[in-house]
C-alpha cells in the first residue's frame, strides 16, 4: 500500500493558502493497526469507531504481557501471549503453539511488520524472570492457511538472559523498525534493526543507565519499557531500576542521557503521553499512578517532577505484581487493573497534574477481566504527525485520504476535499474526514483539502500520480489433453509475479486441470488475471498387466474404443493385435479431439514342461513299473485323478500324465500290457526223515524250467535238506518262481548203554530226557526213563515227530561182596564205555549220591600212593597215568569197612 504525505501548514489569515506538492515514499496509516486489543482473561477492545467497545470473543488467558496486530483497515490479523498465536477466528495457528515467550513476562511479546513483505510479521517473545529462553522471534506468514496465517519460522534466538521488557518503534527513515530489549545483569540496551534484510543478528548496544542487578529468583527482571510515539525518548520502569528516562536516536538505535526519576523505588508500567511531554508510571503492586513532566527543565528538574496522579483501585484483596500502561488510538492512556472488569483511563494524558483526568473505572470490559498486562504495540502507531496522507495510487483502486491530526485537537467546522478529477462528476468532492475516491483515469492529479475553523482556514494541496494497472492477459480458458501441458505467460517489463501456487516466475507451466491465477505487480500496482484449464477426455485404453504365456499359446490384445484410430508398435492400425512371440506390445489411440492414450504390455513366453512316459510296454503280471519322475516346482495329474509325481500301473491300460510348471502344462501317455504268469506250486515246506526222498513236479504245457541247481527238467528229486526252487517260463516269456524248503529230521539219539550186570538189590535207571521226544517202552510205558530192578532185555522207541529210533539193553544181576561190584579194568579213552572206575553199588542209582562216605586211594605196583579221593563218586579216570595195573584201597570212612584189589588201565 503506497502513501504519499505532505507536512501541513496552518494559515491564520482567511483564505491564505499553502501549496504542498510531494511525491515520496510510503508510510502506513498507523493508528488502524492498533485498533483491536486482546488482553487479560478473555478481554478485548475495538477502537475502530473512535470510542472503544468491549470484545467478548477472545480466546487468550494472558496473566501479563501480550500483543495484537491488525491490518491497515483495523481488521484483526492475530494476537499472542508469547506462547500461542491465535488467528482472527480465535483459533491457534497450525504451527502457532510452543513459542518460547512466557505468560508471566511483563512484556511477553511485540509484533512488527516486515518492511518488504506485507503478508509477513515478526513476533518477538520474551521469557520471564530472565530465564534461559531469553529474547527470540518467530515469523507469521498471513498468506498461509487461506489468509488465516501460519508460523513459518519459530523461536529464533537473539539473546539470553534479558529483562522482561521489550518495545518497538519505526526507524527514522519511515521504512525499517527498531526492537529494544535490555540485557539482564548489566546496563546494556540491545536495539535490533528490522529492515529489508530481516532481523539483524548484530544489535546496537548501549551501555547506559542503571544495572539490571541479578537475583537468584530473577524478580529484578520484572518491569516494562516504552519508546515515545515520536521515537525520541525511552523510559524504563522496573523493580530494580525504579524509573528512568533516556534519549533515543531512531536513526542509529543508540540510547543516551539517562535520568533517574526521584521517589519511585519500584516501578512496573510505563507510557508516554501522545505529545511525549509527560511520562506515566505505575508502581509495584499497581498501587500508584505517577506522572513525570519531561518539559520541567533540566535533568534535575525532570527527575524531581514526579507526582502521584491517583491511587489505582484494587478490586481484589490480593495485590498483583503491577499493572501495564498503554496509549490507545483515541489518544487516551489505559491502565490495567488486575482481576477487574474495568480499565483505568487517563482522559487527557497531555495535561499536567489532575487536569489529565484519571478515571479509575474508566471503561467496562463487558464482563471480561483485565489482568496485569495490556497489548504491546509499535509505539509509532500512536504518532499524529499532522500530515496529509493517502493510499492506493493504482488505477481502479479507491485511493483513501486522511489528515493525521491528534484526536484532541480542535475539530473544524467544515471539511471539503477536491480530488482534481472533474471527470468523476459529483464524486470529485467530499466532506468526509477520511474520504475514498476512485479516479477516472491514470494520470497526475492535484488534491486539495480545505478545513474551516471559526477564525481560521487551512488548505492542504498534494499532487500525485495515479499509475496505470499492468495489462495482464493469460488468454482464454483452454482445454488440455491428459499428459500434456501449457505455458501461462504473464511477462511484463519491471514486474514481479505471484501465482496461485506461490511461484514468483513470469511464466507457469501447468499440466493439470484447475483455475490458475497470477498477480502481476508493476511499480506497486497489482492486477490479477485467472484462467481455467479443463481436461479433455482421453480415449479409454487398458491392455492389462504384463503377462507370461506358455510356449505355443497366442494372446489377442484388444484396444477397441469408440471414435478412435489405432497404431500398434509395428504400424498396424487394427483395434486388436495377436501375440505369438515374446516382446513389448504398444498401442496408441487418438480420438477426435487429438488426445492420445498409450498403453504397453510386456509378453514373455515360458517353456513347456518336459513329460516323457517312455514307449508302450508289454510286461508280465506283477512286474513293477514306475511312470513319470519328480520335477522342481511341478504339479501333476494322472488319468485316475491322482497328483503324485509317479504312477505304478498294475493292470493293462492306457496311462497319461499332465505336468504343470509355472502355469504351463504338458501331457504324455503310454499303453501298458500285462501278460499272465505261469502257475507253479511246489507245495508247502515239508520235513523228511533221514534217508527219505521227495519228487518236486513243475510240469505244464509250453513251459521251460530252471531249478536251483541249473537243471531244466519239469521235476526234481529231493534227497537232502535245503531250499529248492524252480523258474517256470511260459510262452509269453513270463517267469514264475516257486520254492520249497525241505527239512530232514535226525531220529532221536537214544542210548540205553551197553548190556550190564548189576548186584541184586540194585536199581539201574535207563533212558534219557530229550526235548520234544516221545517214548514207548517194551512194557508200554511212555516215560523218558525206566528203573531196572530185575534181569531182562529192555527196549525203548524214541520218536521225534514222525522219525524214531529204537535201542535195547540186557541187564543181568549177580551176588556182590558187601553189596559192591568192583571192576578190574577201565578203558578211559573217551568213548563213553568204561571211561571211569565205576563201582556198582557205591552210589544210589536214582540220585547218584550215597549217604555212606567212601575214600579211594590208588597205588602203583611199588606201593606208592599216587591218588587219593575222599568221598569218591565213581569219577576216577586214571588221568595222567600210563596203561598198567594199579592197586586200590576203598575204605568206608564211618564204619571202617575196607576193600583192596587191583584194576588194569587200558587206553
Tab-separated table of N, CA, C and O in Angstrom, residues 61-109:
chain	number	residue	atom	x	y	z
A	61	UNK	N	-5.925	-16.251	27.616
A	61	UNK	CA	-5.877	-16.009	29.055
A	61	UNK	C	-4.452	-15.550	29.361
A	61	UNK	O	-3.550	-16.363	29.591
A	62	UNK	N	-4.237	-14.240	29.337
A	62	UNK	CA	-2.890	-13.687	29.485
A	62	UNK	C	-2.757	-13.061	30.861
A	62	UNK	O	-3.418	-12.074	31.178
A	63	UNK	N	-1.867	-13.608	31.688
A	63	UNK	CA	-1.674	-13.053	33.034
A	63	UNK	C	-0.973	-11.707	32.966
A	63	UNK	O	-1.320	-10.768	33.668
A	64	UNK	N	0.046	-11.598	32.090
A	64	UNK	CA	0.757	-10.323	31.963
A	64	UNK	C	0.830	-9.933	30.493
A	64	UNK	O	-0.184	-9.649	29.867
A	65	UNK	N	2.037	-9.974	29.910
A	65	UNK	CA	2.254	-9.397	28.606
A	65	UNK	C	1.536	-10.108	27.473
A	65	UNK	O	1.255	-11.298	27.527
A	66	UNK	N	1.266	-9.354	26.375
A	66	UNK	CA	0.605	-9.881	25.186
A	66	UNK	C	0.796	-8.883	24.059
A	66	UNK	O	1.333	-7.789	24.265
A	67	UNK	N	0.362	-9.260	22.855
A	67	UNK	CA	0.466	-8.366	21.706
A	67	UNK	C	-0.659	-8.682	20.739
A	67	UNK	O	-1.110	-9.827	20.644
A	68	UNK	N	-1.106	-7.634	19.991
A	68	UNK	CA	-2.155	-7.784	18.987
A	68	UNK	C	-1.716	-7.067	17.724
A	68	UNK	O	-1.042	-6.034	17.797
A	69	UNK	N	-2.101	-7.610	16.556
A	69	UNK	CA	-1.774	-6.959	15.287
A	69	UNK	C	-3.000	-6.963	14.391
A	69	UNK	O	-3.655	-8.010	14.218
A	70	UNK	N	-3.314	-5.765	13.808
A	70	UNK	CA	-4.414	-5.614	12.846
A	70	UNK	C	-3.841	-5.090	11.544
A	70	UNK	O	-2.675	-4.659	11.472
A	71	UNK	N	-4.667	-5.130	10.476
A	71	UNK	CA	-4.186	-4.618	9.196
A	71	UNK	C	-4.429	-3.120	9.106
A	71	UNK	O	-4.886	-2.477	10.065
A	72	UNK	N	-4.140	-2.521	7.923
A	72	UNK	CA	-4.238	-1.074	7.761
A	72	UNK	C	-5.652	-0.556	7.924
A	72	UNK	O	-5.860	0.636	8.188
A	73	UNK	N	-6.653	-1.429	7.745
A	73	UNK	CA	-8.040	-1.020	7.897
A	73	UNK	C	-8.585	-1.333	9.278
A	73	UNK	O	-9.768	-1.178	9.533
A	74	UNK	N	-7.713	-1.800	10.141
A	74	UNK	CA	-8.142	-2.077	11.503
A	74	UNK	C	-8.757	-3.449	11.691
A	74	UNK	O	-9.339	-3.712	12.753
A	75	UNK	N	-8.619	-4.359	10.710
A	75	UNK	CA	-9.169	-5.707	10.848
A	75	UNK	C	-8.139	-6.599	11.536
A	75	UNK	O	-6.953	-6.588	11.200
A	76	UNK	N	-8.629	-7.376	12.484
A	76	UNK	CA	-7.741	-8.228	13.274
A	76	UNK	C	-6.989	-9.214	12.376
A	76	UNK	O	-7.571	-9.853	11.499
A	77	UNK	N	-5.686	-9.368	12.641
A	77	UNK	CA	-4.874	-10.399	11.995
A	77	UNK	C	-4.570	-11.541	12.967
A	77	UNK	O	-4.867	-12.694	12.705
A	78	UNK	N	-3.972	-11.209	14.125
A	78	UNK	CA	-3.635	-12.252	15.104
A	78	UNK	C	-3.333	-11.598	16.448
A	78	UNK	O	-3.141	-10.377	16.543
A	79	UNK	N	-3.256	-12.407	17.491
A	79	UNK	CA	-2.820	-11.929	18.810
A	79	UNK	C	-2.092	-13.074	19.515
A	79	UNK	O	-2.236	-14.240	19.150
A	80	UNK	N	-1.282	-12.728	20.523
A	80	UNK	CA	-0.408	-13.725	21.145
A	80	UNK	C	-0.122	-13.379	22.596
A	80	UNK	O	-0.129	-12.197	22.984
A	81	UNK	N	0.125	-14.414	23.396
A	81	UNK	CA	0.596	-14.240	24.776
A	81	UNK	C	2.077	-14.596	24.899
A	81	UNK	O	2.587	-14.767	26.012
A	82	UNK	N	2.757	-14.722	23.757
A	82	UNK	CA	4.161	-15.093	23.765
A	82	UNK	C	4.391	-16.583	23.704
A	82	UNK	O	5.523	-17.039	23.509
A	83	UNK	N	3.307	-17.363	23.871
A	83	UNK	CA	3.408	-18.823	23.821
A	83	UNK	C	2.596	-19.362	22.650
A	83	UNK	O	3.049	-20.218	21.900
A	84	UNK	N	1.376	-18.847	22.499
A	84	UNK	CA	0.475	-19.255	21.423
A	84	UNK	C	0.146	-18.048	20.555
A	84	UNK	O	0.143	-16.906	21.031
A	85	UNK	N	-0.166	-18.326	19.276
A	85	UNK	CA	-0.603	-17.278	18.352
A	85	UNK	C	-1.978	-17.680	17.841
A	85	UNK	O	-2.137	-18.753	17.241
A	86	UNK	N	-2.998	-16.811	18.084
A	86	UNK	CA	-4.367	-17.073	17.631
A	86	UNK	C	-4.649	-16.256	16.367
A	86	UNK	O	-4.234	-15.094	16.251
A	87	UNK	N	-5.376	-16.848	15.405
A	87	UNK	CA	-5.732	-16.119	14.192
A	87	UNK	C	-7.019	-15.324	14.418
A	87	UNK	O	-7.566	-15.300	15.522
A	88	UNK	N	-7.518	-14.698	13.376
A	88	UNK	CA	-8.703	-13.836	13.526
A	88	UNK	C	-9.969	-14.617	13.857
A	88	UNK	O	-10.968	-14.037	14.281
A	89	UNK	N	-9.906	-15.961	13.664
A	89	UNK	CA	-11.033	-16.805	14.065
A	89	UNK	C	-10.863	-17.318	15.490
A	89	UNK	O	-11.615	-18.182	15.932
A	90	UNK	N	-9.863	-16.790	16.185
A	90	UNK	CA	-9.612	-17.114	17.600
A	90	UNK	C	-9.246	-18.592	17.779
A	90	UNK	O	-9.574	-19.209	18.785
A	91	UNK	N	-8.542	-19.104	16.782
A	91	UNK	CA	-8.018	-20.458	16.869
A	91	UNK	C	-6.496	-20.392	16.741
A	91	UNK	O	-5.975	-19.565	15.981
A	92	UNK	N	-5.773	-21.277	17.444
A	92	UNK	CA	-4.315	-21.272	17.299
A	92	UNK	C	-3.923	-21.553	15.854
A	92	UNK	O	-4.514	-22.400	15.185
A	93	UNK	N	-2.947	-20.812	15.349
A	93	UNK	CA	-2.420	-21.111	14.018
A	93	UNK	C	-1.841	-22.527	14.027
A	93	UNK	O	-1.400	-23.012	15.080
A	94	UNK	N	-1.810	-23.219	12.868
A	94	UNK	CA	-1.369	-24.623	12.840
A	94	UNK	C	-0.016	-24.853	13.503
A	94	UNK	O	0.189	-25.842	14.183
A	95	UNK	N	0.908	-23.916	13.325
A	95	UNK	CA	2.228	-24.052	13.958
A	95	UNK	C	2.406	-22.997	15.037
A	95	UNK	O	3.526	-22.696	15.438
A	96	UNK	N	1.265	-22.486	15.506
A	96	UNK	CA	1.298	-21.334	16.392
A	96	UNK	C	1.270	-21.647	17.862
A	96	UNK	O	0.746	-20.853	18.658
A	97	UNK	N	1.829	-22.768	18.275
A	97	UNK	CA	1.946	-23.095	19.697
A	97	UNK	C	3.414	-23.386	20.007
A	97	UNK	O	4.209	-23.664	19.117
A	98	UNK	N	3.748	-23.309	21.286
A	98	UNK	CA	5.107	-23.653	21.693
A	98	UNK	C	6.124	-22.565	21.441
A	98	UNK	O	7.324	-22.841	21.366
A	99	UNK	N	5.681	-21.281	21.327
A	99	UNK	CA	6.648	-20.199	21.285
A	99	UNK	C	7.302	-20.076	22.654
A	99	UNK	O	6.711	-20.419	23.676
A	100	UNK	N	8.533	-19.548	22.685
A	100	UNK	CA	9.325	-19.568	23.917
A	100	UNK	C	9.159	-18.315	24.763
A	100	UNK	O	10.018	-17.999	25.592
A	101	UNK	N	8.050	-17.577	24.564
A	101	UNK	CA	7.746	-16.495	25.497
A	101	UNK	C	7.181	-17.058	26.781
A	101	UNK	O	7.216	-18.264	27.034
A	102	UNK	N	6.598	-16.180	27.621
A	102	UNK	CA	6.056	-16.658	28.893
A	102	UNK	C	4.907	-15.750	29.311
A	102	UNK	O	5.014	-14.525	29.262
A	103	UNK	N	3.797	-16.378	29.723
A	103	UNK	CA	2.622	-15.606	30.128
A	103	UNK	C	2.837	-14.792	31.377
A	103	UNK	O	2.014	-13.943	31.725
A	104	UNK	N	3.941	-15.033	32.099
A	104	UNK	CA	4.245	-14.260	33.304
A	104	UNK	C	5.339	-13.240	33.055
A	104	UNK	O	5.977	-12.759	33.989
A	105	UNK	N	5.599	-12.923	31.786
A	105	UNK	CA	6.554	-11.866	31.457
A	105	UNK	C	5.783	-10.557	31.302
A	105	UNK	O	4.722	-10.510	30.677
A	106	UNK	N	6.322	-9.455	31.892
A	106	UNK	CA	5.598	-8.182	31.883
A	106	UNK	C	5.281	-7.733	30.462
A	106	UNK	O	4.190	-7.226	30.185
A	107	UNK	N	6.244	-7.881	29.561
A	107	UNK	CA	6.016	-7.579	28.147
A	107	UNK	C	6.437	-8.833	27.361
A	107	UNK	O	7.570	-8.970	26.914
A	108	UNK	N	5.509	-9.773	27.224
A	108	UNK	CA	5.816	-11.107	26.692
A	108	UNK	C	6.061	-11.101	25.192
A	108	UNK	O	6.723	-11.998	24.679
A	109	UNK	N	5.528	-10.081	24.464
A	109	UNK	CA	5.647	-10.130	23.005
A	109	UNK	C	5.374	-8.765	22.408
A	109	UNK	O	4.718	-7.912	23.023
